[in-house]
Amino acid sequence: MKEIRIHGRGGQGSVTAAELLAVAAFEDGKYSQAFPAFGVERRGAPVTAFVRIDDRPIRLRSQIYEPDYVVVQDATLVDVVNIAAGARPDGFILINTEKSPGSFNFNTKAIVKTLDATKLAMDIIGKPIVNTILAGAFAGVSGLINPESIKNAVMERFPGKVGEKNCLAIQTAYDLMEAQR
Amino acid sequence: MKLIIKTVTKPGSTRANKTGAWRSFMPVFDHKLCSKCGICGIYCPEGVVNKLENGYFEPDYEYCKGCGVCANECPKKAIIMVLEGK
């Protein structure tokens, strides 16, 4: 079983990113689970979303306290939320930022990876919407999900030109992060 | 059976909650083009665009959410939205 925790802000699509990852994993023939945890349910407030992926049926229904992977959609959350809480030493933390991984000092042995997904989003999608890009980047770093499955999940959810742009961004992010494995 | 429902927070939570971190785009004010009309301050939905001592306007970036209303409304086009690095 692999557990993923996604940190974002209300309105950024963190819950959608979790759902897309779960649908993609399901399409890969795995069992998956995706659910959010809100504090204040409003735009801008910190939001956490969780994903579980396993080869066997998942019985566990709790929040995720010791994630294998952490994804951070907004780098400013690093100052507000303890995004590294419970991170496993052999996992990684993926952060959307223009800074280098060395800029961050978390109290954990998990590897820190960074990607300027916002710039990628502006270049390819035209808006600073990074949730699908980080889903692709996550697949690139972890190798857990097939990028084709993520694209299929996105096209199902966002048909037409919007979905196509997102798919291009997903593939770009995947290639960038896969090269760093 | 005493039922206690907490529906009131301590005063000042709006001021304590810095919303500037939410931004993707940041408004930059060009004082050369500015005519000091103050429309940006009037339109600001957060009320954070303030007049400086010299009459020009500048937002409080700790609270500015980068919505872009000021840039959209400025009659002199003196405000542009710049992608802010994080």
Short mmCIF file of C-alpha atoms in Angstrom, two decimals:
data_model
loop_
_atom_site.label_atom_id
_atom_site.label_comp_id
_atom_site.label_asym_id
_atom_site.label_seq_id
_atom_site.Cartn_x
_atom_site.Cartn_y
_atom_site.Cartn_z
CA MET A 1 0.00 0.00 0.00
CA LYS A 2 1.18 3.49 -0.84
CA GLU A 3 -0.21 6.55 0.88
CA ILE A 4 -0.06 10.08 -0.51
CA ARG A 5 -0.89 13.35 1.15
CA ILE A 6 -1.57 16.42 -1.00
CA HIS A 7 -1.38 19.92 0.50
CA GLY A 8 -2.97 22.88 -1.24
CA ARG A 9 -5.29 25.78 -0.73
CA GLY A 10 -9.03 25.91 -1.21
CA GLY A 11 -9.78 26.51 -4.88
CA GLN A 12 -6.54 25.06 -6.23
CA GLY A 13 -7.96 21.66 -7.05
CA SER A 14 -6.11 19.55 -4.50
CA VAL A 15 -9.10 17.28 -4.01
CA THR A 16 -9.49 16.95 -7.77
CA ALA A 17 -5.81 16.03 -8.05
CA ALA A 18 -6.33 13.30 -5.46
CA GLU A 19 -9.36 11.98 -7.30
CA LEU A 20 -7.55 11.98 -10.64
CA LEU A 21 -4.66 10.01 -9.14
CA ALA A 22 -7.08 7.50 -7.65
CA VAL A 23 -9.00 7.09 -10.92
CA ALA A 24 -5.73 6.68 -12.82
CA ALA A 25 -4.47 4.05 -10.37
CA PHE A 26 -7.78 2.22 -10.68
CA GLU A 27 -7.40 2.26 -14.46
CA ASP A 28 -3.97 0.70 -13.99
CA GLY A 29 -5.71 -2.24 -12.34
CA LYS A 30 -4.98 -1.22 -8.76
CA TYR A 31 -7.32 -0.49 -5.87
CA SER A 32 -7.47 3.15 -4.83
CA GLN A 33 -9.04 5.56 -2.40
CA ALA A 34 -9.19 9.36 -2.40
CA PHE A 35 -10.71 11.71 0.15
CA PRO A 36 -10.19 15.25 1.48
CA ALA A 37 -9.81 16.85 4.89
CA PHE A 38 -10.93 20.45 5.22
CA GLY A 39 -10.46 22.74 8.12
CA VAL A 40 -12.19 25.89 7.06
CA GLU A 41 -13.98 25.15 3.81
CA ARG A 42 -13.26 28.23 1.77
CA ARG A 43 -11.03 29.58 -0.96
CA GLY A 44 -7.47 30.10 0.19
CA ALA A 45 -7.66 28.02 3.35
CA PRO A 46 -5.21 25.13 3.69
CA VAL A 47 -6.70 21.90 2.34
CA THR A 48 -5.35 18.38 2.63
CA ALA A 49 -6.28 15.52 0.34
CA PHE A 50 -5.31 11.88 0.67
CA VAL A 51 -4.79 9.02 -1.77
CA ARG A 52 -4.23 5.35 -1.07
CA ILE A 53 -3.10 2.89 -3.73
CA ASP A 54 -2.75 -0.85 -3.26
CA ASP A 55 -2.74 -4.12 -5.18
CA ARG A 56 -5.34 -5.52 -2.77
CA PRO A 57 -8.67 -4.15 -1.55
CA ILE A 58 -8.20 -1.27 0.89
CA ARG A 59 -10.04 -1.61 4.21
CA LEU A 60 -8.41 1.32 5.98
CA ARG A 61 -10.55 4.46 6.08
CA SER A 62 -8.61 6.79 8.35
CA GLN A 63 -6.71 9.92 7.47
CA ILE A 64 -3.11 9.38 6.45
CA TYR A 65 -0.66 10.16 9.23
CA GLU A 66 2.54 8.59 7.87
CA PRO A 67 2.47 9.21 4.13
CA ASP A 68 4.92 7.58 1.75
CA TYR A 69 4.70 10.67 -0.44
CA VAL A 70 3.77 14.31 0.15
CA VAL A 71 2.77 16.72 -2.61
CA VAL A 72 2.66 20.47 -1.92
CA GLN A 73 0.81 22.63 -4.42
CA ASP A 74 1.59 25.97 -2.83
CA ALA A 75 5.09 26.57 -1.49
CA THR A 76 3.87 29.15 1.02
CA LEU A 77 2.08 26.35 2.86
CA VAL A 78 5.48 25.20 4.08
CA ASP A 79 5.38 28.09 6.55
CA VAL A 80 1.78 27.50 7.61
CA VAL A 81 1.34 23.73 7.79
CA ASN A 82 3.70 21.01 8.94
CA ILE A 83 3.74 19.36 5.54
CA ALA A 84 6.51 16.94 6.51
CA ALA A 85 4.61 15.50 9.48
CA GLY A 86 4.93 11.73 9.49
CA ALA A 87 6.77 11.60 6.17
CA ARG A 88 8.50 8.26 5.73
CA PRO A 89 12.30 8.36 5.45
CA ASP A 90 12.28 6.37 2.22
CA GLY A 91 9.64 8.54 0.54
CA PHE A 92 9.73 11.97 -1.00
CA ILE A 93 8.18 15.42 -0.72
CA LEU A 94 7.25 17.08 -4.02
CA ILE A 95 6.87 20.86 -3.88
CA ASN A 96 5.63 23.31 -6.50
CA THR A 97 8.25 26.05 -6.36
CA GLU A 98 10.90 27.75 -8.44
CA LYS A 99 13.45 27.18 -5.67
CA SER A 100 15.83 24.25 -5.49
CA PRO A 101 15.29 21.28 -3.16
CA GLY A 102 18.19 22.47 -1.01
CA SER A 103 16.23 25.56 0.02
CA PHE A 104 14.00 23.51 2.31
CA ASN A 105 14.89 22.22 5.74
CA PHE A 106 12.38 19.69 6.99
CA ASN A 107 12.76 17.55 10.05
CA THR A 108 12.68 14.37 7.98
CA LYS A 109 14.92 12.15 5.91
CA ALA A 110 12.46 12.08 3.02
CA ILE A 111 13.90 13.34 -0.25
CA VAL A 112 12.70 16.78 -1.35
CA LYS A 113 11.89 17.31 -5.02
CA THR A 114 10.85 20.60 -6.57
CA LEU A 115 9.19 21.57 -9.82
CA ASP A 116 8.11 25.00 -11.01
CA ALA A 117 4.66 23.76 -11.95
CA THR A 118 3.21 27.28 -11.95
CA LYS A 119 5.51 28.35 -14.77
CA LEU A 120 4.71 25.15 -16.64
CA ALA A 121 1.00 25.84 -16.18
CA MET A 122 1.33 29.39 -17.46
CA ASP A 123 3.32 28.23 -20.49
CA ILE A 124 1.09 25.32 -21.53
CA ILE A 125 -2.35 25.84 -19.98
CA GLY A 126 -2.27 29.63 -19.78
CA LYS A 127 -3.49 29.76 -16.20
CA PRO A 128 -1.73 29.06 -12.89
CA ILE A 129 -3.60 25.78 -12.37
CA VAL A 130 -1.10 23.20 -11.22
CA ASN A 131 -3.03 20.24 -9.83
CA THR A 132 -2.92 18.10 -12.98
CA ILE A 133 0.72 18.97 -13.57
CA LEU A 134 1.65 17.84 -10.08
CA ALA A 135 -0.26 14.62 -10.66
CA GLY A 136 1.93 14.02 -13.72
CA ALA A 137 5.04 15.04 -11.80
CA PHE A 138 4.11 12.66 -9.00
CA ALA A 139 3.82 9.81 -11.50
CA GLY A 140 7.22 10.80 -12.87
CA VAL A 141 8.94 10.76 -9.50
CA SER A 142 7.28 7.69 -8.02
CA GLY A 143 6.66 5.50 -11.05
CA LEU A 144 3.52 4.36 -9.26
CA ILE A 145 1.03 5.38 -11.93
CA ASN A 146 1.08 5.28 -15.70
CA PRO A 147 0.97 8.80 -17.17
CA GLU A 148 -1.39 7.53 -19.88
CA SER A 149 -3.88 6.62 -17.17
CA ILE A 150 -3.67 10.09 -15.66
CA LYS A 151 -4.28 11.63 -19.07
CA ASN A 152 -7.29 9.37 -19.61
CA ALA A 153 -8.67 10.37 -16.21
CA VAL A 154 -8.19 14.04 -17.08
CA MET A 155 -9.83 13.71 -20.50
CA GLU A 156 -12.78 11.96 -18.91
CA ARG A 157 -13.15 14.76 -16.37
CA PHE A 158 -12.25 17.69 -18.63
CA PRO A 159 -13.07 16.80 -22.24
CA GLY A 160 -12.05 18.98 -25.18
CA LYS A 161 -9.26 21.52 -25.55
CA VAL A 162 -8.94 22.06 -21.80
CA GLY A 163 -8.23 18.38 -21.25
CA GLU A 164 -5.79 18.26 -24.14
CA LYS A 165 -3.74 21.17 -22.80
CA ASN A 166 -3.67 19.56 -19.39
CA CYS A 167 -2.55 16.26 -20.91
CA LEU A 168 0.34 17.99 -22.65
CA ALA A 169 1.32 19.63 -19.37
CA ILE A 170 1.07 16.29 -17.56
CA GLN A 171 3.37 14.58 -20.05
CA THR A 172 5.87 17.44 -19.83
CA ALA A 173 5.92 17.29 -16.03
CA TYR A 174 6.19 13.51 -16.10
CA ASP A 175 9.19 13.60 -18.45
CA LEU A 176 10.92 16.28 -16.37
CA MET A 177 10.58 14.36 -13.12
CA GLU A 178 11.22 10.91 -14.59
CA ALA A 179 14.58 12.16 -15.82
CA GLN A 180 15.50 12.98 -12.22
CA ARG A 181 14.76 9.53 -10.85
CA MET B 1 -26.88 19.11 30.44
CA LYS B 2 -25.00 22.21 29.53
CA LEU B 3 -24.49 22.72 25.82
CA ILE B 4 -21.65 24.98 24.82
CA ILE B 5 -21.29 26.01 21.22
CA LYS B 6 -18.33 28.11 20.26
CA THR B 7 -19.29 30.25 17.31
CA VAL B 8 -17.23 33.33 18.06
CA THR B 9 -13.49 33.65 17.61
CA LYS B 10 -11.36 36.26 19.30
CA PRO B 11 -11.47 39.64 17.60
CA GLY B 12 -8.81 40.49 15.06
CA SER B 13 -8.74 37.18 13.20
CA THR B 14 -9.11 38.88 9.84
CA ARG B 15 -6.07 41.03 10.49
CA ALA B 16 -4.08 38.11 11.90
CA ASN B 17 -4.82 35.92 8.88
CA LYS B 18 -2.36 37.15 6.25
CA THR B 19 -3.92 36.37 2.89
CA GLY B 20 -1.08 37.60 0.69
CA ALA B 21 0.35 34.10 0.37
CA TRP B 22 -2.61 33.04 -1.76
CA ARG B 23 -1.52 35.12 -4.75
CA SER B 24 -0.35 33.79 -8.06
CA PHE B 25 -0.17 37.23 -9.67
CA MET B 26 1.02 40.38 -7.98
CA PRO B 27 -0.08 43.90 -8.99
CA VAL B 28 2.79 46.28 -9.70
CA PHE B 29 2.02 50.00 -9.61
CA ASP B 30 3.77 52.35 -12.04
CA HIS B 31 3.71 55.76 -10.40
CA LYS B 32 4.86 57.50 -13.58
CA LEU B 33 1.57 56.67 -15.26
CA CYS B 34 -0.54 57.13 -12.13
CA SER B 35 -2.82 60.15 -11.98
CA LYS B 36 -3.66 59.66 -8.29
CA CYS B 37 -7.36 59.23 -8.98
CA GLY B 38 -7.73 56.51 -6.34
CA ILE B 39 -10.05 54.26 -8.35
CA CYS B 40 -7.83 51.28 -7.56
CA GLY B 41 -8.29 51.85 -3.84
CA ILE B 42 -12.04 52.28 -4.18
CA TYR B 43 -12.43 49.10 -6.21
CA CYS B 44 -10.13 46.90 -4.11
CA PRO B 45 -12.36 44.14 -2.69
CA GLU B 46 -9.94 43.56 0.18
CA GLY B 47 -9.49 47.24 1.00
CA VAL B 48 -5.71 46.97 0.94
CA VAL B 49 -4.79 49.49 -1.76
CA ASN B 50 -3.80 52.57 0.20
CA LYS B 51 -2.72 56.10 -0.61
CA LEU B 52 0.90 56.88 0.17
CA GLU B 53 2.03 60.18 1.62
CA ASN B 54 3.00 61.39 -1.84
CA GLY B 55 -0.51 60.73 -3.15
CA TYR B 56 0.29 57.62 -5.15
CA PHE B 57 -1.21 54.24 -4.33
CA GLU B 58 0.32 50.98 -3.20
CA PRO B 59 -1.23 47.74 -1.91
CA ASP B 60 -0.40 46.05 1.36
CA TYR B 61 1.17 42.90 -0.08
CA GLU B 62 0.66 40.98 3.14
CA TYR B 63 -3.06 40.92 2.42
CA CYS B 64 -3.36 41.49 -1.34
CA LYS B 65 -4.81 38.34 -2.94
CA GLY B 66 -3.80 39.23 -6.48
CA CYS B 67 -7.34 39.31 -7.84
CA GLY B 68 -6.40 41.93 -10.43
CA VAL B 69 -9.45 44.17 -10.02
CA CYS B 70 -7.23 47.24 -9.55
CA ALA B 71 -5.28 46.50 -12.73
CA ASN B 72 -8.51 45.95 -14.61
CA GLU B 73 -10.07 49.20 -13.43
CA CYS B 74 -7.10 51.57 -13.62
CA PRO B 75 -7.98 54.25 -16.21
CA LYS B 76 -4.29 55.01 -16.85
CA LYS B 77 -3.27 51.35 -17.17
CA ALA B 78 -0.65 52.06 -14.52
CA ILE B 79 -1.05 48.67 -12.83
CA ILE B 80 0.14 45.41 -14.32
CA MET B 81 -0.15 41.87 -12.97
CA VAL B 82 3.13 40.01 -12.68
CA LEU B 83 3.49 36.29 -12.01
CA GLU B 84 4.97 36.06 -8.55
CA GLY B 85 7.65 33.47 -7.88
CA LYS B 86 7.24 31.20 -4.88
#
